[in-house]
Short mmCIF file of C-alpha atoms in Angstrom, two decimals:
data_model
loop_
_atom_site.label_atom_id
_atom_site.label_comp_id
_atom_site.label_asym_id
_atom_site.label_seq_id
_atom_site.Cartn_x
_atom_site.Cartn_y
_atom_site.Cartn_z
CA MET A 1232 -53.00 -59.06 214.16
CA ARG A 1233 -56.47 -58.47 212.75
CA SER A 1234 -58.30 -61.46 210.59
CA VAL A 1235 -60.02 -59.34 207.58
CA LEU A 1236 -63.85 -60.72 207.52
CA ALA A 1237 -64.38 -59.30 204.28
CA GLY A 1238 -64.53 -62.23 201.96
CA LEU A 1239 -64.09 -65.16 204.64
CA VAL A 1240 -67.25 -66.42 203.90
CA LEU A 1241 -66.18 -66.61 200.00
CA PHE A 1242 -62.96 -68.58 201.06
CA SER A 1243 -64.27 -70.50 203.11
CA SER A 1244 -66.20 -72.51 200.77
CA VAL A 1245 -63.45 -72.50 198.07
CA ALA A 1246 -60.20 -72.97 199.53
CA GLY A 1247 -60.89 -76.30 200.73
CA ALA A 1248 -57.97 -78.90 199.79
CA GLN A 1249 -56.37 -76.31 197.36
CA GLY A 1250 -55.47 -74.33 200.71
CA VAL A 1251 -54.89 -70.40 200.83
CA VAL A 1252 -51.57 -68.54 200.68
CA VAL A 1253 -51.88 -66.98 204.12
CA ASP A 1254 -48.98 -64.41 203.49
CA ARG A 1255 -46.08 -64.06 200.73
CA LEU A 1256 -43.19 -61.61 199.99
CA VAL A 1257 -44.17 -58.39 198.56
CA ALA A 1258 -40.63 -56.66 198.49
CA LEU A 1259 -37.23 -56.84 199.45
CA VAL A 1260 -36.03 -53.42 200.29
CA ASP A 1261 -31.95 -53.59 200.82
CA GLY A 1262 -32.23 -57.32 201.35
CA LYS A 1263 -35.10 -56.72 204.10
CA PRO A 1264 -38.66 -58.11 203.61
CA ILE A 1265 -41.95 -56.93 203.18
CA VAL A 1266 -44.61 -59.28 203.66
CA ARG A 1267 -48.27 -58.68 202.99
CA SER A 1268 -49.34 -59.29 205.95
CA ALA A 1269 -47.46 -56.26 207.43
CA VAL A 1270 -48.86 -53.98 204.60
CA GLN A 1271 -52.61 -55.23 205.01
CA GLU A 1272 -51.84 -54.49 208.97
CA ARG A 1273 -50.55 -51.25 208.63
CA ALA A 1274 -54.00 -50.45 205.73
CA TRP A 1275 -56.30 -51.87 208.40
CA PRO A 1276 -57.02 -48.94 210.56
CA GLN A 1277 -58.44 -47.10 207.38
CA LEU A 1278 -59.93 -50.85 205.92
CA MET A 1279 -61.73 -51.65 208.88
CA LYS A 1280 -64.69 -48.38 208.12
CA GLY A 1281 -65.71 -50.48 204.96
CA VAL A 1282 -63.91 -48.92 201.57
CA ALA A 1283 -64.64 -49.58 197.62
CA ASP A 1284 -62.01 -51.97 195.81
CA ASP A 1285 -60.15 -48.95 194.30
CA LYS A 1286 -59.60 -46.98 197.20
CA ARG A 1287 -58.55 -49.99 198.91
CA LYS A 1288 -56.25 -51.09 196.75
CA GLU A 1289 -54.98 -47.06 197.07
CA LEU A 1290 -54.94 -47.51 200.75
CA GLU A 1291 -52.62 -51.00 200.56
CA ALA A 1292 -50.18 -48.97 198.31
CA ALA A 1293 -49.92 -46.04 200.53
CA ALA A 1294 -49.27 -48.77 203.55
CA PHE A 1295 -46.84 -50.37 201.32
CA THR A 1296 -45.18 -46.99 200.41
CA GLU A 1297 -44.86 -46.25 204.53
CA LEU A 1298 -43.03 -49.56 205.15
CA VAL A 1299 -40.71 -49.28 202.18
CA ASP A 1300 -39.79 -46.01 203.50
CA GLU A 1301 -39.55 -47.24 207.43
CA ALA A 1302 -37.10 -49.80 205.98
CA LEU A 1303 -35.01 -47.77 204.24
CA ILE A 1304 -34.84 -44.97 207.07
CA ALA A 1305 -34.19 -47.91 209.32
CA HIS A 1306 -31.72 -49.36 207.89
CA ASP A 1307 -29.70 -45.83 207.01
CA ALA A 1308 -30.07 -44.87 211.15
CA ASP A 1309 -28.89 -47.89 211.90
CA ALA A 1310 -25.92 -47.23 210.01
CA MET A 1311 -25.18 -44.19 211.84
CA ARG A 1312 -26.10 -45.46 214.74
CA ILE A 1313 -29.38 -43.35 216.00
CA GLU A 1314 -31.72 -45.56 217.89
CA VAL A 1315 -35.03 -45.34 219.84
CA THR A 1316 -35.09 -47.51 222.84
CA PRO A 1317 -38.06 -48.67 224.42
CA GLU A 1318 -38.19 -46.33 227.42
CA GLU A 1319 -38.51 -43.41 225.06
CA VAL A 1320 -41.50 -44.94 223.54
CA ASP A 1321 -43.10 -45.58 226.97
CA ARG A 1322 -42.59 -41.92 227.31
CA ALA A 1323 -44.25 -40.78 224.11
CA PHE A 1324 -47.10 -43.18 224.58
CA ASN A 1325 -47.18 -41.57 228.23
CA GLU A 1326 -47.07 -38.15 227.16
CA ILE A 1327 -49.73 -38.75 223.84
CA ALA A 1328 -52.24 -40.47 227.02
CA THR A 1329 -51.48 -37.13 228.88
CA THR A 1330 -52.06 -34.74 226.34
CA ASN A 1331 -55.27 -36.77 225.42
CA GLN A 1332 -56.51 -36.31 229.19
CA LEU A 1333 -56.20 -40.39 229.23
CA THR A 1334 -54.95 -42.82 231.06
CA VAL A 1335 -52.19 -45.23 229.64
CA ALA A 1336 -55.13 -47.91 230.15
CA GLN A 1337 -57.75 -45.47 228.31
CA LEU A 1338 -55.06 -44.98 225.50
CA SER A 1339 -54.69 -48.67 224.86
CA VAL A 1340 -58.50 -48.96 224.60
CA GLU A 1341 -58.94 -45.97 222.09
CA VAL A 1342 -55.91 -47.67 220.11
CA VAL A 1343 -57.34 -50.71 219.47
CA LYS A 1344 -60.83 -48.93 218.73
CA GLN A 1345 -59.42 -47.42 215.88
CA GLY A 1346 -57.86 -50.40 214.38
CA TYR A 1347 -54.65 -50.57 215.91
CA THR A 1348 -53.05 -53.13 218.79
CA VAL A 1349 -51.07 -51.48 221.40
CA SER A 1350 -47.70 -53.49 220.35
CA MET A 1351 -48.26 -52.13 216.48
CA TYR A 1352 -49.32 -48.47 217.54
CA ARG A 1353 -46.41 -48.50 219.52
CA GLN A 1354 -44.08 -49.92 216.79
CA MET A 1355 -45.58 -46.87 214.98
CA LEU A 1356 -44.47 -44.68 217.45
CA ARG A 1357 -40.93 -46.02 217.29
CA GLN A 1358 -40.61 -45.65 214.01
CA GLN A 1359 -42.42 -41.95 214.14
CA LEU A 1360 -39.21 -41.27 217.30
CA LEU A 1361 -37.02 -42.81 214.75
CA GLN A 1362 -37.75 -40.99 211.76
CA MET A 1363 -37.49 -37.43 213.39
CA ARG A 1364 -34.30 -38.39 214.87
CA TRP A 1365 -32.71 -39.25 211.35
CA VAL A 1366 -34.12 -36.54 210.00
CA ARG A 1367 -32.59 -33.94 212.41
CA SER A 1368 -29.36 -35.18 212.15
CA LYS A 1369 -29.20 -34.70 208.28
CA MET A 1370 -31.38 -31.60 207.43
CA VAL A 1371 -29.48 -28.67 206.61
CA ASP A 1372 -30.19 -26.12 209.19
CA ASP A 1373 -32.40 -22.89 208.11
CA ALA A 1374 -32.40 -19.74 209.92
CA ASN A 1375 -35.31 -18.93 208.50
CA VAL A 1376 -37.77 -21.49 209.98
CA LYS A 1377 -36.30 -21.15 213.72
CA GLY A 1378 -39.27 -19.61 216.08
CA ASP A 1379 -42.08 -20.46 213.94
CA ALA A 1380 -43.60 -23.93 214.28
CA THR A 1381 -45.55 -24.30 210.89
CA LYS A 1382 -42.72 -23.30 208.64
CA TYR A 1383 -40.52 -25.60 210.77
CA ASN A 1384 -42.90 -28.35 210.40
CA GLU A 1385 -43.20 -27.63 206.48
CA TYR A 1386 -39.64 -27.27 205.95
CA PHE A 1387 -38.89 -30.33 208.07
CA GLU A 1388 -41.39 -32.66 205.80
CA SER A 1389 -39.76 -30.86 202.55
CA GLU A 1390 -35.99 -32.20 203.99
CA LYS A 1391 -37.63 -35.36 204.84
CA LYS A 1392 -38.90 -35.97 201.52
CA ARG A 1393 -35.41 -35.00 199.75
CA LEU A 1394 -33.78 -37.51 202.11
CA LEU A 1395 -35.70 -40.14 201.21
CA ALA A 1396 -35.42 -39.93 197.66
CA ALA A 1397 -31.70 -39.43 198.31
CA LEU A 1398 -32.42 -42.98 200.11
CA ARG A 1399 -34.29 -44.62 197.12
CA ALA A 1400 -32.22 -43.34 194.57
CA ARG A 1401 -29.64 -45.57 196.30
CA ALA A 1402 -31.52 -48.52 197.94
CA THR A 1403 -32.19 -51.60 196.24
CA ILE A 1404 -35.92 -52.13 195.89
CA GLU A 1405 -37.21 -55.39 194.53
CA VAL A 1406 -41.09 -55.24 194.37
CA LEU A 1407 -42.46 -58.91 193.82
CA PRO A 1408 -45.44 -59.54 191.78
CA MET B 611 -63.71 -56.32 215.45
CA LYS B 612 -64.48 -60.17 217.00
CA ARG B 613 -62.96 -63.05 215.17
CA VAL B 614 -65.62 -65.93 213.67
CA LEU B 615 -63.24 -68.51 214.10
CA PRO B 616 -65.05 -71.22 215.46
CA ALA B 617 -67.51 -71.35 212.74
CA VAL B 618 -65.03 -71.33 210.14
CA LEU B 619 -63.11 -74.47 210.97
CA VAL B 620 -66.02 -76.45 211.15
CA VAL B 621 -66.90 -75.23 207.90
CA LEU B 622 -63.37 -75.97 206.68
CA ALA B 623 -62.87 -79.26 208.59
CA GLY B 624 -65.49 -80.47 206.44
CA CYS B 625 -64.08 -79.05 203.41
CA ALA B 626 -60.39 -80.06 203.72
CA THR B 627 -59.54 -83.20 201.95
CA THR B 628 -57.25 -83.37 199.25
CA ALA B 629 -54.64 -86.29 197.95
CA SER B 630 -51.65 -84.45 198.27
CA THR B 631 -52.01 -83.67 201.74
CA VAL B 632 -54.38 -86.37 203.46
CA THR B 633 -52.78 -90.03 203.29
CA PRO B 634 -56.00 -92.30 203.24
CA ALA B 635 -56.28 -94.59 206.11
CA PRO B 636 -54.79 -98.50 204.83
CA GLU B 637 -57.48 -101.09 205.96
CA ALA B 638 -57.24 -101.05 209.85
CA SER B 639 -56.52 -104.56 211.66
CA PRO B 640 -58.77 -104.63 214.48
CA ALA B 641 -55.62 -104.42 216.47
CA ALA B 642 -54.05 -101.61 215.65
CA LYS B 643 -54.45 -98.60 213.19
CA ALA B 644 -51.79 -96.76 211.10
CA PRO B 645 -51.66 -92.98 211.88
CA VAL B 646 -52.64 -90.58 209.21
CA GLU B 647 -49.11 -88.88 207.85
CA PRO B 648 -49.73 -85.54 206.58
CA THR B 649 -47.42 -85.26 203.15
CA CYS B 650 -45.76 -82.10 201.47
CA PRO B 651 -47.17 -80.83 197.75
CA LYS B 652 -44.82 -80.79 195.34
CA THR B 653 -46.18 -77.87 193.78
CA MET B 654 -48.44 -74.69 194.45
CA PRO B 655 -52.16 -76.36 194.13
CA GLY B 656 -53.48 -75.10 190.70
CA GLY B 657 -56.29 -73.22 193.32
CA ALA B 658 -54.99 -71.73 196.35
CA ASN B 659 -55.12 -67.89 195.93
CA ASP B 660 -54.13 -65.34 198.23
CA GLY B 661 -56.23 -65.35 201.34
CA PRO B 662 -56.63 -64.30 205.18
CA LEU B 663 -55.43 -66.78 207.72
CA GLN B 664 -58.20 -68.99 208.03
CA TRP B 665 -57.31 -71.54 210.53
CA ALA B 666 -55.98 -69.73 213.56
CA ASP B 667 -53.86 -71.27 216.22
CA ALA B 668 -54.97 -74.67 214.73
CA LYS B 669 -51.76 -77.15 215.18
CA ILE B 670 -49.02 -77.23 212.44
CA GLU B 671 -48.92 -80.45 211.70
CA LYS B 672 -46.15 -80.58 209.12
CA VAL B 673 -44.03 -77.53 207.80
CA CYS B 674 -42.99 -78.66 204.30
CA LEU B 675 -40.28 -76.02 202.19
CA VAL B 676 -40.59 -76.13 198.34
CA ASN B 677 -37.83 -74.82 196.70
CA GLU B 678 -36.70 -75.13 192.84
CA SER B 679 -33.66 -76.82 193.81
CA GLU B 680 -31.93 -78.95 196.19
CA ASP B 681 -29.31 -76.87 197.05
CA GLY B 682 -29.99 -74.79 199.93
CA TYR B 683 -32.90 -76.96 201.20
CA LEU B 684 -31.97 -78.24 204.40
CA LYS B 685 -30.48 -74.68 205.29
CA LEU B 686 -33.91 -73.29 204.77
CA HIS B 687 -35.77 -76.02 205.97
CA GLU B 688 -34.44 -75.45 209.29
CA VAL B 689 -35.23 -71.93 209.21
CA VAL B 690 -38.77 -72.74 208.97
CA ALA B 691 -39.23 -76.30 211.11
CA PRO B 692 -39.82 -75.25 214.58
CA GLY B 693 -42.95 -74.33 213.48
CA GLU B 694 -43.99 -77.93 213.20
CA GLY B 695 -45.93 -78.95 216.53
CA GLN B 696 -47.06 -74.93 216.98
CA PRO B 697 -50.28 -73.15 216.17
CA LEU B 698 -50.57 -71.39 213.58
CA THR B 699 -50.73 -67.53 213.97
CA THR B 700 -50.23 -64.73 211.53
CA GLU B 701 -46.90 -63.53 213.41
CA LEU B 702 -45.43 -67.13 213.13
CA VAL B 703 -45.92 -67.08 209.21
CA ALA B 704 -44.60 -63.57 208.50
CA ARG B 705 -41.20 -64.29 211.03
CA ASP B 706 -40.60 -67.50 209.06
CA LEU B 707 -40.91 -65.45 205.89
CA GLN B 708 -38.79 -62.48 207.38
CA GLN B 709 -35.85 -65.63 208.35
CA LEU B 710 -36.33 -67.20 204.93
CA VAL B 711 -35.37 -63.83 202.92
CA LEU B 712 -32.19 -63.07 206.01
CA THR B 713 -30.39 -66.19 204.42
CA GLY B 714 -29.37 -64.03 201.82
CA THR B 715 -30.55 -66.46 199.14
CA VAL B 716 -34.33 -66.11 199.18
CA LYS B 717 -36.07 -64.10 196.50
CA ASP B 718 -39.38 -64.72 196.99
CA ALA B 719 -41.56 -66.75 199.23
CA ARG B 720 -45.22 -68.05 199.76
CA ALA B 721 -46.75 -69.57 202.54
CA LEU B 722 -49.46 -71.80 201.58
CA VAL B 723 -51.88 -73.46 204.37
CA GLN B 724 -53.87 -76.31 203.75
CA PRO B 725 -56.48 -78.16 206.17
CA LEU B 726 -56.12 -81.60 207.50
CA ALA B 727 -59.26 -83.89 208.40
CA SER B 728 -57.69 -84.00 211.84
CA GLY B 729 -58.16 -80.16 212.43
CA GLY B 730 -54.54 -79.21 211.96
CA VAL B 731 -52.93 -77.97 209.24
CA VAL B 732 -50.13 -78.40 206.75
CA LEU B 733 -47.82 -75.33 206.82
CA SER B 734 -45.81 -74.99 202.96
CA TYR B 735 -43.14 -72.81 202.39
CA PHE B 736 -42.85 -71.97 198.32
CA VAL B 737 -39.51 -70.81 198.06
CA SER B 738 -37.66 -68.84 195.10
CA GLU B 739 -33.57 -68.59 195.34
CA TYR B 740 -31.40 -66.04 193.58
CA PRO B 741 -29.27 -68.13 191.26
CA LEU B 742 -25.41 -69.21 192.80
CA VAL B 743 -23.10 -66.85 191.24
CA GLY B 744 -21.22 -68.68 188.17
CA LYS B 745 -18.52 -67.11 185.94
CA ILE B 746 -17.25 -63.84 187.10
CA SER B 747 -15.86 -61.00 184.44
CA PHE B 748 -14.63 -57.58 184.03
CA GLU B 749 -14.78 -55.27 181.49
CA GLY B 750 -12.84 -51.81 181.04
CA VAL B 751 -10.35 -52.17 184.51
CA LYS B 752 -7.57 -50.59 183.95
CA THR B 753 -5.80 -48.88 186.71
CA ILE B 754 -6.29 -51.52 189.33
CA ASP B 755 -4.91 -55.33 189.62
CA VAL B 756 -8.56 -57.30 188.49
CA ASP B 757 -7.47 -59.87 190.79
CA VAL B 758 -7.92 -57.40 193.63
CA LEU B 759 -11.80 -56.85 191.87
CA ARG B 760 -12.38 -60.63 191.58
CA ASP B 761 -11.39 -61.35 195.02
CA LEU B 762 -14.01 -58.64 195.89
CA ALA B 763 -16.57 -60.68 193.51
CA LEU B 764 -15.85 -63.68 195.16
CA ARG B 765 -17.30 -62.80 198.26
CA VAL B 766 -21.05 -62.92 196.81
CA ALA B 767 -22.34 -66.14 196.79
CA TYR B 768 -25.92 -65.73 195.27
CA THR B 769 -26.84 -63.53 192.41
CA SER B 770 -28.81 -61.00 194.65
CA PRO B 771 -29.11 -57.59 193.68
CA TYR B 772 -28.74 -56.29 196.87
CA ALA B 773 -25.52 -58.29 197.51
CA LEU B 774 -23.80 -57.26 194.06
CA ARG B 775 -24.77 -53.37 194.70
CA LYS B 776 -22.90 -53.89 197.77
CA VAL B 777 -19.47 -55.37 196.51
CA THR B 778 -20.03 -53.46 193.78
CA GLU B 779 -19.65 -49.91 196.31
CA THR B 780 -17.10 -51.61 197.80
CA MET B 781 -14.75 -52.03 194.78
CA SER B 782 -16.05 -48.00 193.72
CA GLU B 783 -14.81 -47.09 197.08
CA LEU B 784 -10.86 -48.73 195.90
CA TYR B 785 -11.09 -46.84 193.03
CA LEU B 786 -12.27 -43.59 194.87
CA GLU B 787 -9.01 -44.16 197.24
CA ARG B 788 -7.36 -43.50 193.39
CA GLY B 789 -8.59 -40.46 193.07
CA HIS B 790 -11.53 -41.75 190.31
CA ALA B 791 -14.08 -39.44 191.63
CA HIS B 792 -16.47 -40.25 188.64
CA ILE B 793 -16.18 -44.38 188.69
CA ARG B 794 -19.12 -46.37 187.87
CA ILE B 795 -19.51 -50.06 187.77
CA THR B 796 -22.90 -52.03 186.50
CA PRO B 797 -23.16 -55.48 187.26
CA ARG B 798 -24.96 -57.30 184.82
CA VAL B 799 -26.20 -61.02 185.38
CA THR B 800 -27.15 -64.13 182.49
CA LYS B 801 -28.38 -67.39 183.14
CA SER B 802 -25.47 -69.67 182.25
CA ASP B 803 -26.56 -72.95 180.59
CA THR B 804 -26.11 -74.76 184.17
CA ASN B 805 -28.69 -72.55 185.44
CA LYS B 806 -26.28 -70.29 187.63
CA GLY B 807 -25.78 -66.65 187.25
CA ASP B 808 -22.59 -65.17 185.45
CA VAL B 809 -21.86 -61.99 186.81
CA SER B 810 -20.15 -59.59 184.84
CA PHE B 811 -18.87 -56.02 185.87
CA LEU B 812 -18.37 -53.35 183.48
CA VAL B 813 -16.06 -50.65 184.93
CA GLU B 814 -16.18 -47.00 183.62
CA GLU B 815 -13.01 -45.92 185.67
CA GLY B 816 -13.27 -42.20 184.82
CA PRO B 817 -10.89 -39.58 184.81
CA ARG B 818 -8.24 -39.89 187.79
CA THR B 819 -8.48 -36.39 190.21
CA THR B 820 -5.54 -35.30 191.83
CA LEU B 821 -4.26 -32.13 194.04
CA GLY B 822 -2.98 -29.74 191.80
CA SER B 823 -2.71 -27.44 194.51
CA ILE B 824 -2.82 -26.73 198.41
CA ARG B 825 -3.21 -23.23 199.79
CA PHE B 826 -3.52 -21.76 203.08
CA VAL B 827 -5.67 -18.42 203.74
CA GLY B 828 -5.03 -16.49 207.36
CA ASN B 829 -1.94 -17.95 208.44
CA LYS B 830 0.11 -15.29 210.25
CA ARG B 831 1.91 -16.52 213.25
CA LEU B 832 3.14 -19.81 211.74
CA PRO B 833 4.92 -20.32 208.11
CA GLU B 834 3.66 -22.18 205.49
CA ALA B 835 6.41 -24.62 205.38
CA GLU B 836 5.32 -25.87 209.20
CA LEU B 837 2.19 -26.17 207.98
CA ARG B 838 2.43 -27.78 204.91
CA LYS B 839 4.68 -30.69 207.20
CA SER B 840 1.88 -31.61 209.14
CA LEU B 841 -0.41 -32.53 206.26
CA ARG B 842 -1.50 -36.14 204.76
CA SER B 843 -3.25 -34.30 201.61
CA ALA B 844 -0.28 -34.07 198.91
CA ILE B 845 -0.15 -32.75 195.59
CA ASN B 846 -0.07 -35.07 192.60
CA GLU B 847 -1.92 -37.40 194.90
CA PRO B 848 -5.85 -38.51 195.24
CA TYR B 849 -8.03 -35.95 197.15
CA LEU B 850 -10.26 -37.68 199.99
CA GLU B 851 -12.26 -36.12 202.18
CA SER B 852 -11.14 -38.25 205.02
CA GLU B 853 -7.61 -37.10 204.98
CA ALA B 854 -8.68 -33.20 204.73
CA THR B 855 -10.60 -33.80 207.71
CA VAL B 856 -7.46 -35.38 209.53
CA ASP B 857 -5.21 -32.47 208.20
CA THR B 858 -7.43 -29.82 209.53
CA LEU B 859 -7.52 -31.70 213.10
CA GLN B 860 -3.62 -31.40 212.63
CA LEU B 861 -3.42 -28.06 211.85
CA SER B 862 -5.86 -27.00 214.62
CA ALA B 863 -3.63 -29.20 216.83
CA LEU B 864 -0.27 -27.00 216.09
CA TYR B 865 -1.91 -24.05 216.95
CA PHE B 866 -2.82 -25.20 220.22
CA ASP B 867 0.51 -26.12 220.69
CA ARG B 868 1.35 -22.18 220.23
CA GLY B 869 -0.91 -20.83 222.48
CA MET B 870 -3.99 -20.09 220.13
CA VAL B 871 -6.79 -22.35 221.44
CA MET B 872 -9.58 -20.71 220.13
CA VAL B 873 -8.03 -21.51 216.41
CA ASN B 874 -10.39 -22.25 213.66
CA VAL B 875 -9.64 -24.39 210.73
CA ASP B 876 -11.94 -24.91 207.82
CA SER B 877 -11.10 -26.94 204.25
CA ALA B 878 -12.52 -26.49 201.02
CA VAL B 879 -11.84 -27.89 197.67
CA ALA B 880 -12.45 -26.21 194.15
CA LEU B 881 -11.42 -27.48 190.69
CA GLY B 882 -8.18 -26.41 190.00
CA LYS B 883 -6.19 -25.05 187.09
CA ALA B 884 -5.48 -27.87 185.44
CA PRO B 885 -7.85 -30.50 184.16
CA ASP B 886 -8.64 -33.05 186.47
CA THR B 887 -7.18 -31.27 189.10
CA LEU B 888 -8.64 -29.80 192.52
CA GLU B 889 -7.28 -27.27 194.65
CA LEU B 890 -7.32 -27.95 198.57
CA THR B 891 -7.57 -24.48 200.69
CA PHE B 892 -7.44 -24.28 204.32
CA THR B 893 -8.88 -21.62 205.98
CA ILE B 894 -7.34 -20.60 209.37
CA LYS B 895 -8.81 -17.87 212.08
CA GLU B 896 -5.41 -17.91 214.12
CA GLY B 897 -7.55 -16.16 217.35
CA ASP B 898 -5.03 -14.54 220.26
CA VAL B 899 -2.29 -16.62 222.15
CA TYR B 900 -3.31 -17.39 225.35
CA SER B 901 -0.54 -18.21 227.91
CA MET B 902 -0.67 -20.68 230.98
CA GLY B 903 -2.45 -19.22 234.23
CA LYS B 904 -2.29 -21.05 237.73
CA LEU B 905 -1.48 -25.11 237.37
CA SER B 906 -2.29 -27.26 240.46
CA LEU B 907 -2.80 -30.94 241.20
CA LYS B 908 -5.93 -32.57 243.01
CA GLY B 909 -7.19 -35.62 244.01
CA HIS B 910 -4.64 -38.57 244.88
CA SER B 911 -1.39 -37.11 246.24
CA LEU B 912 1.83 -37.93 245.30
CA GLY B 913 3.91 -36.13 247.22
CA ASP B 914 4.94 -32.34 248.21
CA GLU B 915 2.59 -30.46 245.37
CA LYS B 916 5.09 -27.47 245.19
CA ALA B 917 7.93 -30.05 244.58
CA ILE B 918 6.03 -31.85 241.70
CA LEU B 919 5.30 -28.74 240.13
CA LYS B 920 9.21 -27.60 239.99
CA THR B 921 9.45 -30.83 237.84
CA LEU B 922 6.66 -30.58 235.49
CA GLU B 923 7.30 -28.95 231.87
CA VAL B 924 4.60 -26.53 232.06
CA LYS B 925 5.10 -23.11 233.89
CA PRO B 926 2.63 -20.22 234.88
CA GLY B 927 3.13 -17.76 232.52
CA SER B 928 4.84 -19.72 229.63
CA VAL B 929 2.64 -20.26 226.40
CA PHE B 930 -0.16 -22.63 226.76
CA SER B 931 0.58 -25.55 225.16
CA ARG B 932 -1.58 -28.57 224.61
CA ALA B 933 1.65 -31.12 224.10
CA ALA B 934 3.50 -29.69 226.90
CA LEU B 935 0.96 -30.61 229.36
CA ARG B 936 0.13 -33.99 227.68
CA ARG B 937 3.61 -34.37 228.19
CA ASP B 938 3.19 -33.38 232.00
CA MET B 939 0.30 -35.39 232.56
CA ASP B 940 2.45 -38.56 231.12
CA ARG B 941 5.26 -37.69 233.47
CA LEU B 942 2.46 -37.70 236.85
CA LYS B 943 1.32 -41.17 235.54
CA GLU B 944 5.05 -42.42 235.23
CA ARG B 945 5.06 -40.85 239.18
CA GLY B 946 2.41 -43.51 239.89
CA VAL B 947 4.17 -46.21 238.26
CA LYS B 948 7.04 -45.94 240.62
CA GLN B 949 5.10 -45.62 243.52
CA GLY B 950 3.12 -48.91 242.32
CA VAL B 951 -0.24 -47.18 241.45
CA ARG B 952 -2.13 -47.14 238.43
CA LEU B 953 -3.30 -43.29 237.44
CA GLU B 954 -5.26 -41.51 235.24
CA VAL B 955 -4.83 -37.86 235.06
CA LEU B 956 -7.57 -35.60 233.75
CA PRO B 957 -7.24 -31.59 232.86
CA VAL B 958 -9.78 -29.29 234.03
CA THR B 959 -9.51 -26.32 232.72
CA THR B 960 -10.58 -22.70 232.85
CA VAL B 961 -10.57 -20.15 229.97
CA ASP B 962 -9.96 -16.47 231.17
CA ALA B 963 -10.73 -14.74 227.66
CA GLU B 964 -10.21 -11.34 228.90
CA LYS B 965 -6.41 -12.21 230.42
CA LYS B 966 -6.17 -14.52 227.50
CA ARG B 967 -5.01 -17.13 230.35
CA ILE B 968 -5.73 -20.76 231.26
CA ASP B 969 -6.10 -21.70 234.77
CA VAL B 970 -5.13 -25.72 234.78
CA VAL B 971 -6.43 -28.01 237.40
CA LEU B 972 -4.66 -31.62 236.71
CA GLU B 973 -7.01 -34.30 238.62
CA VAL B 974 -5.53 -36.97 239.78
CA GLU B 975 -7.41 -40.58 240.31
CA LYS B 976 -6.17 -43.64 241.43
CA GLN B 977 -7.27 -46.56 239.25
CA ALA B 978 -8.97 -49.68 240.53
CA GLY B 979 -6.86 -52.94 239.75
CA GLY B 980 -4.33 -53.02 242.65
CA PRO B 981 -0.80 -52.11 243.06
CA ILE B 982 1.18 -52.56 239.89
CA ARG B 983 3.86 -55.39 241.23
CA PHE B 984 7.25 -55.65 239.56
#
C-alpha cells in the first residue's frame, strides 16, 4: 500500500498531539465494509500522475463506484457459487505477460511502475474474471452479436450495466459522511 | 514512489505530546523510574483530521476502542486488541475496520493514530453502533399469524438496515408461498426513550393470486388425467415457480417411462380469465417412442450373465422405460448384497435415433468398504 506523499509535509507539522484519522469506513454494501484506504489505493494509479483537486475527487468517486459494484457482484456471485480460483488468476496473469511479450517478472515490474502493487493487480484481475463469469451466467443470449467481437463486447457491457442496476436496486448501500 | 518515513518520524517524534496520550513521568527515585503508560482518548481530539498513515511500522503501544455505549465494548475490543504490540500498517488498520463491521453491530468506524514520545503510537478506533432493537410491531397483517412474523423479527438484534432488509425478505417469502405475489413490507425504525430502535413493519399484503386453470398442449399419447395426477401445482392454490419446475420434471419422467426419451416439456404462466388468477400451461413435444435394444452387463461379475438378464424386467424389444431400468439396477444391487458385496450400478446408454432404439450397458462396480456382514 502506498502512502500518498502529497500534503505529507503539511500534515506532519500540524498532526502532532491530536493525531491523524488514518482510515475509516466510507460505505457499507449489504453489510460489507468499504474503507477509505481501499478507495485511495484503487485511485492511486491515476492520482500518482499528479492531478488537480477537483479531478482528484472525480477519480476517487470513480474508484468508490468501482468498489461498490465489485462488492455487489461478489456478494451475488457468492450466492450463485460462482468463483475464481488462485490458479485461474495465475493463468490470467501469465497470459497478460505473454500477450505483452514479457516474462511474469517483467510484468510485475511494469505493474508497479503503473502505480499498482502486484497483489492489488492480481486482486483486480480476479474481480474482472469474476465479473465476466457473473455477467455471462445471467445475460440474455442475443444471436445478433454472435461472431462479431465488437458487437459482443458492446452488448456485454450493456448487459453488465443492466444487471448491476438491478443489483443496486435491491441492495442496501449506506454511504457514510 | 519512495517513502520518506525516517525524516517524517523524526519530525513527528518532536511534536507528539498530548496530555491524553502521554502520562508525564512521575518524580523518579534514583532507585527506579515508573514506566510511562499510554492512555486511551475518551473522545475524538478536536484537531484530528483525515490524513495519510505517517508512522508506518511504528509499534502500536496501545489499542483503544471508543464506542458510545457500554454494550458490546468487550466484544468489539476483542476484535482489535491483537494489534497491540504489532507494527502499524495500512493493512492492519483496514483489516481491523472490516472485522469491526463484520460483527454486525457497527455502522461507522474511524481509526485515529496518535504518536508517542517513545516513537510508538496509540491506535484508537472510534465506533458507532446501530441501536439495539427495542419494541417490534406490525401493521397490516391479515392473512398470516403475526407471531410467526414476530419470531422472524426477533432474530435481528441491531437495527442495521441490511439485517432488517434480510428479515423483511424472509417474511415476504412466507407471503409469496401463500400466493401474495405483490407483497410489500417496509421496516421503520424510531428511536425509543431508552435509546433503542423500535421497529415497526408496515405490511401491504396485496391480493392473493391463485391458479385458475392448468392446461396441457401437445399431449397425444398420454391422457390428460394421468398428467394432472402427477402435478404438485393445483387449481385454487398459489402459483409457485418452484413447484411448476418440479412438475415439468415429473411430466418428463412420465414420458421417459413410456419410451418417449426425447420429450420436451415447458411451462408458462399467464393472467387467468378470473381476477387475481393465473393460468399455467404445459407445452409438450412428445417425440417418438423408443424401444429397448441390447442389454448387457459389464464389470464385477454376479454370475452367469444370460441367466441374470433373464431375471430382469427390461427385455430387448420392449418399450424403453426408465423406471423399469431403475428397478433392474436395484435388483442387481440386491444380488450383490446377498453375495456380501456393495455394488454401484451405472447405466451407459447408446441411442440410435434412426432405429428409435436404446442399447444399455449396466456397469457394475464393486464399492470399497469391505464385505457386508450379517
